[in-house]
Amino acid sequence: MEERVSHEWSPLVNAADEWLVSFSLPFMRLHGVRVFALGRALELYLKAAHARMAGSLESGAGFGPDLPAIWFGCRDLDPSFLSAYDLRREVLSHDLLTPSDVAQLGKDDLVHFLQNQELYLLLRYHAEHVASGVLRTDPGASFPTGGFIPGPAWSALFGALRGVLGHPTAGEADVLAENLAQSKLPAFSVTFLRGIVGRPGRAET
């Protein structure tokens, strides 16, 4: 059963890794493209993790692009899932682009949000980005126009997700490793992708 499910979720990880290669490239001012690629990669990795833990590829189908639902669905199946991140449902229940709403967070939740701001924003607004096709630009409540740069924090997260999945297994394709070996990627991309392939990340699994 586990072997069959592994074979089924592998295409999700392969597609996610293609999005990660895309995310790693210097997009210049194409901020929305970069954030979308990152969100898609995380969505597919989380769905693969959920499928592995639930023993069924169909288990994540009903989540759509709702990243908090998939994340906490994984935590419900395994309370130790990415436990080092300890994301908080209360934070994600707020409109994190509206300062007056963020101000309603308790002190501990506010500190945790500020320490993990990009991850919280990606989780909270990925589904909205997928649905509308654009990042929110409401006056006073716009999605940040900077940040979300390929770096160690994102490498650690995706490295941890690969650890949860045990990816790649012996003889299994590894899109990231193949691109590193065969593609003429910019040095910036190589550093980021090697950070994913070469370490398990900070999360406890």
Short mmCIF file of C-alpha atoms in Angstrom, two decimals:
data_model
loop_
_atom_site.label_atom_id
_atom_site.label_comp_id
_atom_site.label_asym_id
_atom_site.label_seq_id
_atom_site.Cartn_x
_atom_site.Cartn_y
_atom_site.Cartn_z
CA MET A 1 0.00 0.00 0.00
CA GLU A 2 2.74 2.46 0.98
CA GLU A 3 4.69 1.69 -2.22
CA ARG A 4 1.59 2.31 -4.36
CA VAL A 5 0.79 5.60 -2.63
CA SER A 6 4.43 6.68 -2.93
CA HIS A 7 4.26 6.05 -6.66
CA GLU A 8 1.07 8.12 -6.84
CA TRP A 9 2.33 11.15 -4.92
CA SER A 10 5.69 11.27 -6.68
CA PRO A 11 4.26 13.28 -9.63
CA LEU A 12 3.07 15.92 -7.13
CA VAL A 13 6.62 16.33 -5.82
CA ASN A 14 8.09 16.37 -9.32
CA ALA A 15 5.69 19.14 -10.33
CA ALA A 16 6.42 21.01 -7.10
CA ASP A 17 10.14 20.84 -7.80
CA GLU A 18 9.59 22.34 -11.26
CA TRP A 19 7.84 25.24 -9.56
CA LEU A 20 10.77 25.54 -7.15
CA VAL A 21 13.25 25.75 -10.03
CA SER A 22 11.05 28.47 -11.51
CA PHE A 23 10.89 30.27 -8.14
CA SER A 24 14.68 30.17 -7.89
CA LEU A 25 15.24 32.08 -11.12
CA PRO A 26 15.87 35.85 -11.11
CA PHE A 27 12.43 37.15 -12.07
CA MET A 28 13.49 40.78 -11.83
CA ARG A 29 10.27 42.68 -11.04
CA LEU A 30 7.88 39.75 -11.67
CA HIS A 31 6.94 39.54 -8.00
CA GLY A 32 3.52 37.96 -8.53
CA VAL A 33 5.03 35.19 -10.65
CA ARG A 34 7.60 34.40 -7.96
CA VAL A 35 5.00 34.28 -5.16
CA PHE A 36 2.66 32.14 -7.27
CA ALA A 37 5.43 29.65 -8.06
CA LEU A 38 6.34 29.41 -4.38
CA GLY A 39 2.72 28.90 -3.35
CA ARG A 40 2.17 26.17 -5.94
CA ALA A 41 5.31 24.36 -4.83
CA LEU A 42 4.21 24.43 -1.20
CA GLU A 43 0.67 23.34 -2.08
CA LEU A 44 1.91 20.29 -3.99
CA TYR A 45 4.45 19.29 -1.34
CA LEU A 46 1.81 19.53 1.39
CA LYS A 47 -0.65 17.46 -0.66
CA ALA A 48 2.03 14.83 -1.21
CA ALA A 49 2.75 14.74 2.53
CA HIS A 50 -0.95 14.41 3.32
CA ALA A 51 -1.31 11.58 0.80
CA ARG A 52 1.63 9.74 2.30
CA MET A 53 0.31 10.04 5.85
CA ALA A 54 -3.31 9.26 4.95
CA GLY A 55 -2.37 6.40 2.62
CA SER A 56 -4.48 7.83 -0.17
CA LEU A 57 -3.72 10.30 -2.93
CA GLU A 58 -7.37 11.36 -2.94
CA SER A 59 -7.10 12.53 0.67
CA GLY A 60 -5.84 15.96 -0.32
CA ALA A 61 -8.03 16.50 -3.36
CA GLY A 62 -10.77 18.31 -1.48
CA PHE A 63 -8.42 20.92 -0.04
CA GLY A 64 -7.85 22.74 -3.31
CA PRO A 65 -5.28 25.52 -2.85
CA ASP A 66 -6.24 26.09 0.83
CA LEU A 67 -2.74 25.86 2.33
CA PRO A 68 -3.76 26.24 6.01
CA ALA A 69 -6.30 23.42 5.60
CA ILE A 70 -3.69 21.10 4.08
CA TRP A 71 -1.03 22.08 6.64
CA PHE A 72 -3.28 21.46 9.63
CA GLY A 73 -4.74 18.38 7.94
CA CYS A 74 -1.20 16.98 8.03
CA ARG A 75 -0.84 18.02 11.67
CA ASP A 76 -4.11 16.25 12.50
CA LEU A 77 -2.71 13.05 11.00
CA ASP A 78 0.69 13.49 12.66
CA PRO A 79 1.01 16.04 15.50
CA SER A 80 4.80 16.10 14.98
CA PHE A 81 4.47 17.27 11.37
CA LEU A 82 6.88 20.21 10.87
CA SER A 83 6.58 20.82 14.60
CA ALA A 84 9.45 23.32 14.68
CA TYR A 85 7.28 25.79 12.79
CA ASP A 86 4.33 25.53 15.23
CA LEU A 87 2.05 27.66 13.05
CA ARG A 88 -0.99 29.04 14.84
CA ARG A 89 -4.56 28.79 13.59
CA GLU A 90 -5.46 31.97 15.47
CA VAL A 91 -2.95 34.01 13.46
CA LEU A 92 -4.25 32.61 10.18
CA SER A 93 -7.83 33.48 11.13
CA HIS A 94 -6.99 37.19 10.85
CA ASP A 95 -6.67 39.38 7.77
CA LEU A 96 -2.92 39.72 7.96
CA LEU A 97 -2.81 42.49 5.36
CA THR A 98 -4.98 44.81 7.46
CA PRO A 99 -2.99 46.53 10.22
CA SER A 100 -6.02 47.01 12.47
CA ASP A 101 -6.74 43.27 12.30
CA VAL A 102 -3.12 42.32 12.97
CA ALA A 103 -3.19 44.63 15.99
CA GLN A 104 -5.87 42.40 17.53
CA LEU A 105 -3.43 39.50 17.82
CA GLY A 106 -2.24 38.61 21.29
CA LYS A 107 1.36 39.42 22.11
CA ASP A 108 2.69 35.88 21.62
CA ASP A 109 0.76 35.42 18.38
CA LEU A 110 1.95 38.77 17.07
CA VAL A 111 5.59 37.89 17.79
CA HIS A 112 5.17 34.53 16.08
CA PHE A 113 3.59 36.20 13.06
CA LEU A 114 6.43 38.70 12.77
CA GLN A 115 9.02 35.93 13.08
CA ASN A 116 7.36 33.90 10.32
CA GLN A 117 5.67 36.64 8.35
CA GLU A 118 6.32 35.47 4.79
CA LEU A 119 5.21 31.91 5.54
CA TYR A 120 2.03 33.11 7.22
CA LEU A 121 1.25 35.45 4.32
CA LEU A 122 1.84 32.73 1.73
CA LEU A 123 -0.40 30.30 3.60
CA ARG A 124 -3.13 32.86 4.22
CA TYR A 125 -3.38 34.32 0.70
CA HIS A 126 -2.32 31.59 -1.72
CA ALA A 127 -5.90 30.44 -2.36
CA GLU A 128 -6.96 34.05 -2.98
CA HIS A 129 -4.05 34.48 -5.40
CA VAL A 130 -5.03 31.32 -7.28
CA ALA A 131 -8.68 32.36 -7.48
CA SER A 132 -8.14 35.95 -8.62
CA GLY A 133 -4.89 35.53 -10.51
CA VAL A 134 -3.39 38.60 -8.87
CA LEU A 135 -2.01 39.60 -5.48
CA ARG A 136 -4.24 41.88 -3.44
CA THR A 137 -3.67 45.59 -4.05
CA ASP A 138 -6.40 47.11 -1.85
CA PRO A 139 -5.38 50.51 -0.43
CA GLY A 140 -3.94 49.97 3.03
CA ALA A 141 -4.20 46.18 2.72
CA SER A 142 -1.92 45.22 -0.15
CA PHE A 143 0.22 42.12 -0.42
CA PRO A 144 3.88 43.10 0.06
CA THR A 145 5.64 44.03 -3.18
CA GLY A 146 9.03 42.84 -1.91
CA GLY A 147 10.51 39.87 -0.15
CA PHE A 148 9.77 36.21 -0.93
CA ILE A 149 13.31 35.78 -2.21
CA PRO A 150 14.80 32.29 -2.56
CA GLY A 151 16.91 31.88 0.55
CA PRO A 152 17.78 29.69 3.54
CA ALA A 153 14.37 29.90 5.23
CA TRP A 154 12.56 28.51 2.19
CA SER A 155 15.32 25.97 1.56
CA ALA A 156 14.88 24.72 5.13
CA LEU A 157 11.10 24.36 4.77
CA PHE A 158 11.23 22.42 1.52
CA GLY A 159 14.17 20.37 2.76
CA ALA A 160 12.06 19.43 5.78
CA LEU A 161 9.13 18.46 3.57
CA ARG A 162 11.40 16.21 1.51
CA GLY A 163 12.49 14.63 4.79
CA VAL A 164 8.88 13.98 5.78
CA LEU A 165 8.31 12.26 2.44
CA GLY A 166 11.61 10.41 2.41
CA HIS A 167 12.15 11.87 -1.05
CA PRO A 168 13.85 10.77 -3.15
CA THR A 169 13.92 7.06 -2.49
CA ALA A 170 16.51 4.86 -4.19
CA GLY A 171 15.97 4.83 -7.92
CA GLU A 172 13.38 7.62 -7.79
CA ALA A 173 13.64 10.69 -10.00
CA ASP A 174 14.76 13.89 -8.29
CA VAL A 175 13.87 16.91 -10.41
CA LEU A 176 15.96 19.29 -8.32
CA ALA A 177 19.08 17.14 -8.46
CA GLU A 178 18.61 16.60 -12.20
CA ASN A 179 18.34 20.34 -12.82
CA LEU A 180 21.40 21.01 -10.71
CA ALA A 181 23.37 18.42 -12.67
CA GLN A 182 22.17 19.23 -16.18
CA SER A 183 20.98 22.83 -16.31
CA LYS A 184 22.99 26.01 -16.62
CA LEU A 185 21.24 27.66 -13.70
CA PRO A 186 22.37 31.00 -12.26
CA ALA A 187 24.61 30.72 -9.21
CA PHE A 188 21.83 32.24 -7.10
CA SER A 189 19.47 29.41 -8.10
CA VAL A 190 22.12 26.75 -7.55
CA THR A 191 22.76 27.93 -3.99
CA PHE A 192 19.06 27.90 -3.16
CA LEU A 193 18.30 24.51 -4.69
CA ARG A 194 21.37 22.88 -3.16
CA GLY A 195 20.11 24.11 0.18
CA ILE A 196 16.96 22.03 -0.34
CA VAL A 197 18.64 18.92 -1.69
CA GLY A 198 21.53 18.92 0.74
CA ARG A 199 19.88 19.27 4.14
CA PRO A 200 16.71 18.18 5.98
CA GLY A 201 15.72 21.71 7.11
CA ARG A 202 14.99 23.01 10.59
CA ALA A 203 11.69 21.24 11.13
CA GLU A 204 11.32 18.25 13.39
CA THR A 205 9.70 15.35 11.62
#
